[in-house]
């Protein structure tokens, strides 16, 4: 199976985690897109969705799936999203698509976080995938210098502005042995909006598409 076949396989399987007549949080990226397409088949059975990006909101609307404002919603039963890396503790690196801030907000506001990915995303130690950090534009150089002090090599993502009007620094050369500590440390740098470590609020369930079917870690 190709990585995309595995993403499609796991996205379909994630439909089982959807609670009927509730509001579903929707992630961003190619795996989340497969989930949106699958969700279209049961759109009459859910109350609506909250999207983690303009791109996902647009795709949801193109299927006739209602998209609600988070501020108008009391409870999201489950958040379904992909990841760039996960360790076995379900600490994640996210933000390859640049939607990390809204993803983190919707994940925080959801009762359960179901992470869906192809099996290549499961790693022993996080950090081979460059860690995205969303930064207020005027703080870019300052934050980059602080990231270098922490041992990282930040690269300004070319021609990219987030849905929130900010820039992304992709931090290379990190070996993340304590994801919770690093998430806190990065959050404390003035000018950082969000970092792509989802460790304080990691996934509750990890579903991995593979040649041998969908593997579930909980
Ligand atoms: C977007 C994300 C995505 O979940 C992550 O990049 C994985 O993407 P894909 O499903 O395309 O492999 O965090 O900001």
Coordinates of N, CA and C and ligand atoms in Angstrom, one line a residue, residues 7 28-31 81-84 94-100 103 121, ligand 1:
X7 N -3.4 6.2 4.6 CA -4.1 7.4 5.2 C -5.6 7.2 5.0
X28 N -6.4 19.1 9.9 CA -6.0 19.6 8.7 C -4.9 18.7 8.1
X29 N -4.9 18.6 6.7 CA -3.8 17.8 6.1 C -4.4 16.8 5.2
X30 N -3.6 16.0 4.6 CA -4.1 15.0 3.6 C -4.9 13.9 4.3
X31 N -4.5 13.5 5.5 CA -5.2 12.4 6.2 C -6.5 12.9 6.7
X81 N -7.6 14.1 13.7 CA -6.5 14.8 13.0 C -5.3 13.9 12.7
X82 N -4.5 14.3 11.8 CA -3.3 13.6 11.5 C -2.1 14.1 12.3
X83 N -0.9 13.6 12.0 CA 0.3 14.1 12.7 C 1.5 13.9 11.8
X84 N 2.5 14.6 12.1 CA 3.8 14.5 11.3 C 4.6 13.4 12.0
X94 N 3.1 18.2 15.2 CA 2.1 18.6 14.2 C 2.4 20.0 13.7
X95 N 1.8 20.3 12.6 CA 2.0 21.7 12.0 C 2.7 21.7 10.7
X96 N 2.9 20.5 10.1 CA 3.5 20.4 8.8 C 2.7 21.2 7.8
X97 N 1.4 21.3 8.0 CA 0.5 22.0 7.1 C 0.3 23.5 7.6
X98 N 0.9 23.8 8.7 CA 0.9 25.2 9.2 C -0.3 25.5 10.0
X99 N -1.1 24.5 10.4 CA -2.4 24.9 11.1 C -2.3 24.6 12.6
X100 N -1.1 24.5 13.1 CA -0.9 24.0 14.5 C -1.6 24.8 15.5
X103 N -5.3 23.9 15.4 CA -5.4 22.5 15.7 C -5.3 22.3 17.2
X121 N 4.6 7.3 10.6 CA 4.6 8.4 11.5 C 5.0 8.1 12.9
Ligands
LIG1 C1 -1.2 20.2 9.6 C2 -0.9 19.0 10.4 C3 -1.1 17.6 9.8 O1 -1.9 16.9 10.7 C4 0.2 17.0 9.6 O2 1.1 17.8 8.9 C5 0.1 15.6 8.9 O3 -0.3 15.9 7.6 P1 -0.7 14.7 6.6 O4 -2.0 14.1 7.1 O5 -0.9 15.4 5.2 O6 0.4 13.7 6.6 O7 -0.4 19.0 11.6 O8 -0.9 21.3 10.3

